[in-house]
Short mmCIF file of C-alpha atoms in Angstrom, two decimals:
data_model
loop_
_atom_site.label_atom_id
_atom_site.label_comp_id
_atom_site.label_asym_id
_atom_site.label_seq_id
_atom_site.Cartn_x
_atom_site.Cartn_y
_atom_site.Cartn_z
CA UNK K 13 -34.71 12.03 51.57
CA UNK K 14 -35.92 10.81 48.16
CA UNK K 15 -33.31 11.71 46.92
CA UNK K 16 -30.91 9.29 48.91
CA UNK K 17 -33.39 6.22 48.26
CA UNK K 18 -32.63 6.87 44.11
CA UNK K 19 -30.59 4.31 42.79
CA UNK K 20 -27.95 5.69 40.15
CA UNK K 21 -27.67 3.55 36.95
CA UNK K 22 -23.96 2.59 38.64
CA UNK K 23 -24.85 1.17 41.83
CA UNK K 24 -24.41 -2.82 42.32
CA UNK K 25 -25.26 -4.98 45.02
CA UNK K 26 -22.53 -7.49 46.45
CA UNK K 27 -23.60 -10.15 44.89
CA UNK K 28 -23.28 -8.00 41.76
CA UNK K 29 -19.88 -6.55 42.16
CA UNK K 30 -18.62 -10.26 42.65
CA UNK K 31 -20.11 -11.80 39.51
CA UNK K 32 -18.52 -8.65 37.71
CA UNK K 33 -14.85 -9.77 39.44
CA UNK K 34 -15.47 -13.25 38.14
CA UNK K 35 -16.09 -11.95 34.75
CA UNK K 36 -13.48 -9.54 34.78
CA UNK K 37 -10.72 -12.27 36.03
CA UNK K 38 -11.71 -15.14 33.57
CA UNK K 39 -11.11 -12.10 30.74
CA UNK K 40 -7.79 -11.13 31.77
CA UNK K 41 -7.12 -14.95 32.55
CA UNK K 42 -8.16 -15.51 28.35
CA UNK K 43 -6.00 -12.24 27.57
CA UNK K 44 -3.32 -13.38 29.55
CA UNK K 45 -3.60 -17.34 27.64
CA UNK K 46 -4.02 -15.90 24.26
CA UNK K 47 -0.87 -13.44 24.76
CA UNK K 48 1.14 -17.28 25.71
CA UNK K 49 0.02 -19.01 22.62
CA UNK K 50 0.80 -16.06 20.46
CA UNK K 51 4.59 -15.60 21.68
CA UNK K 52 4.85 -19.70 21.97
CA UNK K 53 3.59 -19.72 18.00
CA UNK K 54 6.07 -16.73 17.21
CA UNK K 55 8.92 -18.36 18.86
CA UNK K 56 8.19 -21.93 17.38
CA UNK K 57 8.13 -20.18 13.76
CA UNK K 58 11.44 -18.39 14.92
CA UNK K 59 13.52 -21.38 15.83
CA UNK K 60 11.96 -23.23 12.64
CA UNK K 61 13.48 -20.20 10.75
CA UNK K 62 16.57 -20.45 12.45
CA UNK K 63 17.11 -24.29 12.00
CA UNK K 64 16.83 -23.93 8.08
CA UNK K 65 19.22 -21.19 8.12
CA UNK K 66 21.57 -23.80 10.28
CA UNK K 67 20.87 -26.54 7.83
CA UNK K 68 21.59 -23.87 4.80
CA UNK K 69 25.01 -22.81 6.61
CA UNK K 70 25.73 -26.20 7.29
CA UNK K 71 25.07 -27.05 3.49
CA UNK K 72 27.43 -24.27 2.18
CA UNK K 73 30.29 -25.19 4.43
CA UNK K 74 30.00 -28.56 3.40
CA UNK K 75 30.23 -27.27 -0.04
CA UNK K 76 33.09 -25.11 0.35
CA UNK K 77 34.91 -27.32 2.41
CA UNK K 78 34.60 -29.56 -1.05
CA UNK K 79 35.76 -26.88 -3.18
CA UNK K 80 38.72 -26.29 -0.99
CA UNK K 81 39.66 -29.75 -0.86
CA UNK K 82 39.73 -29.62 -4.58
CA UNK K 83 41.58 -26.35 -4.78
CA UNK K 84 44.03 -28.02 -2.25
CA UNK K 85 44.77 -30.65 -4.82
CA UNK K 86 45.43 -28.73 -7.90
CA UNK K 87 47.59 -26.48 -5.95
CA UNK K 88 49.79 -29.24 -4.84
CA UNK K 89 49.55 -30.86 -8.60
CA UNK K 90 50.81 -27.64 -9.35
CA UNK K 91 53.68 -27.29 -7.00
CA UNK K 92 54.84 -30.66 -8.31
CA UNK K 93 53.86 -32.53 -4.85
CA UNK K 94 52.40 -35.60 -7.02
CA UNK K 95 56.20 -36.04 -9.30
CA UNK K 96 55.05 -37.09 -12.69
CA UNK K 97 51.57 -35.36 -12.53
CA UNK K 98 53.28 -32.25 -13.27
CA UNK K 99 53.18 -31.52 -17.11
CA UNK K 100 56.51 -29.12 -17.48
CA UNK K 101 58.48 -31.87 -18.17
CA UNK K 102 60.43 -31.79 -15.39
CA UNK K 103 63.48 -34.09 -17.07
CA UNK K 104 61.08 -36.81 -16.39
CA UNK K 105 59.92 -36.87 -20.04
CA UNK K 106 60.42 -33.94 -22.73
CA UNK K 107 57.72 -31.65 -22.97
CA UNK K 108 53.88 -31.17 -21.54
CA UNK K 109 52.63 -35.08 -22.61
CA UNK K 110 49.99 -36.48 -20.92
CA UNK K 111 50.52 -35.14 -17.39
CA UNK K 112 50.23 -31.59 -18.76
CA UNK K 113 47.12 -32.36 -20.10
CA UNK K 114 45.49 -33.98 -17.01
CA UNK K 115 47.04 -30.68 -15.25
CA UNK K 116 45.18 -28.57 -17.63
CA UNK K 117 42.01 -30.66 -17.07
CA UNK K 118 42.62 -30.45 -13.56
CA UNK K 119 42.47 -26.90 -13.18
CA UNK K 120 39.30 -26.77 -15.41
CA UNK K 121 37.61 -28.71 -12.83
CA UNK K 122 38.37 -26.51 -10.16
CA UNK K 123 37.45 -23.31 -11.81
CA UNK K 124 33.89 -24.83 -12.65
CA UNK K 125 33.84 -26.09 -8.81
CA UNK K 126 34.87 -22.70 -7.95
CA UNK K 127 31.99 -21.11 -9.91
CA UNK K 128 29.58 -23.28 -8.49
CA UNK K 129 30.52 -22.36 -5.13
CA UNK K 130 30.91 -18.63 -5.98
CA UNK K 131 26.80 -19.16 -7.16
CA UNK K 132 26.16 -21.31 -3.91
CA UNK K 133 27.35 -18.99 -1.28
#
């Protein structure tokens, strides 16, 4: 009989076991807030990430669509498309002349813008 009237270091009242719920539920409640806020920071610092990659993309393909109107030029300056630009001569005047030599500085232009978008990409 003494035996059953011992109280074992485990045993709680009601009131007891109800103030240990509480306890318990407000902790998984902070777990459960603190797990939000870390995925909403992680996801905020992802799409930042993401955005300057968009802006970088965006910056590249503004570049190269620069270098490719450029390249679009010369080519045609070098099919003849412009008439006198063309420094071959062409029966137009004999030999290269000052069209040539805007030709030749032409082309240098677009190799250098070529470079620089060979180093930007």
């Amino acid at each position: 009989a003494a035996a059953a009237a011992a109280v074992t270091p485990f045993s709680m009242n009601e009131t007891e076991r109800k103030a240990l719920r509480v306890v318990l539920n407000r902790s998984a409640a902070e777990r459960s807030r603190l797990r939000k806020k870390a995925r909403f920071e992680n996801l905020s610092s992802t799409l930042a990430n993401k955005d300057a990659t968009i802006d970088s993309l965006q910056e590249k393909v503004r570049s190269l669509n620069g270098v490719v109107s450029h390249l679009q030029l010369l080519l045609k300056l070098k099919s003849g498309g412009y008439g006198s630009v063309v420094g071959d001569g062409g029966g137009r005047q004999g030999g290269v002349g000052e069209g040539g030599i805007r030709l030749a500085s032409l082309m240098e232009e677009a190799s250098q813008v070529w470079d620089r978008a060979a180093h930007a990409a």
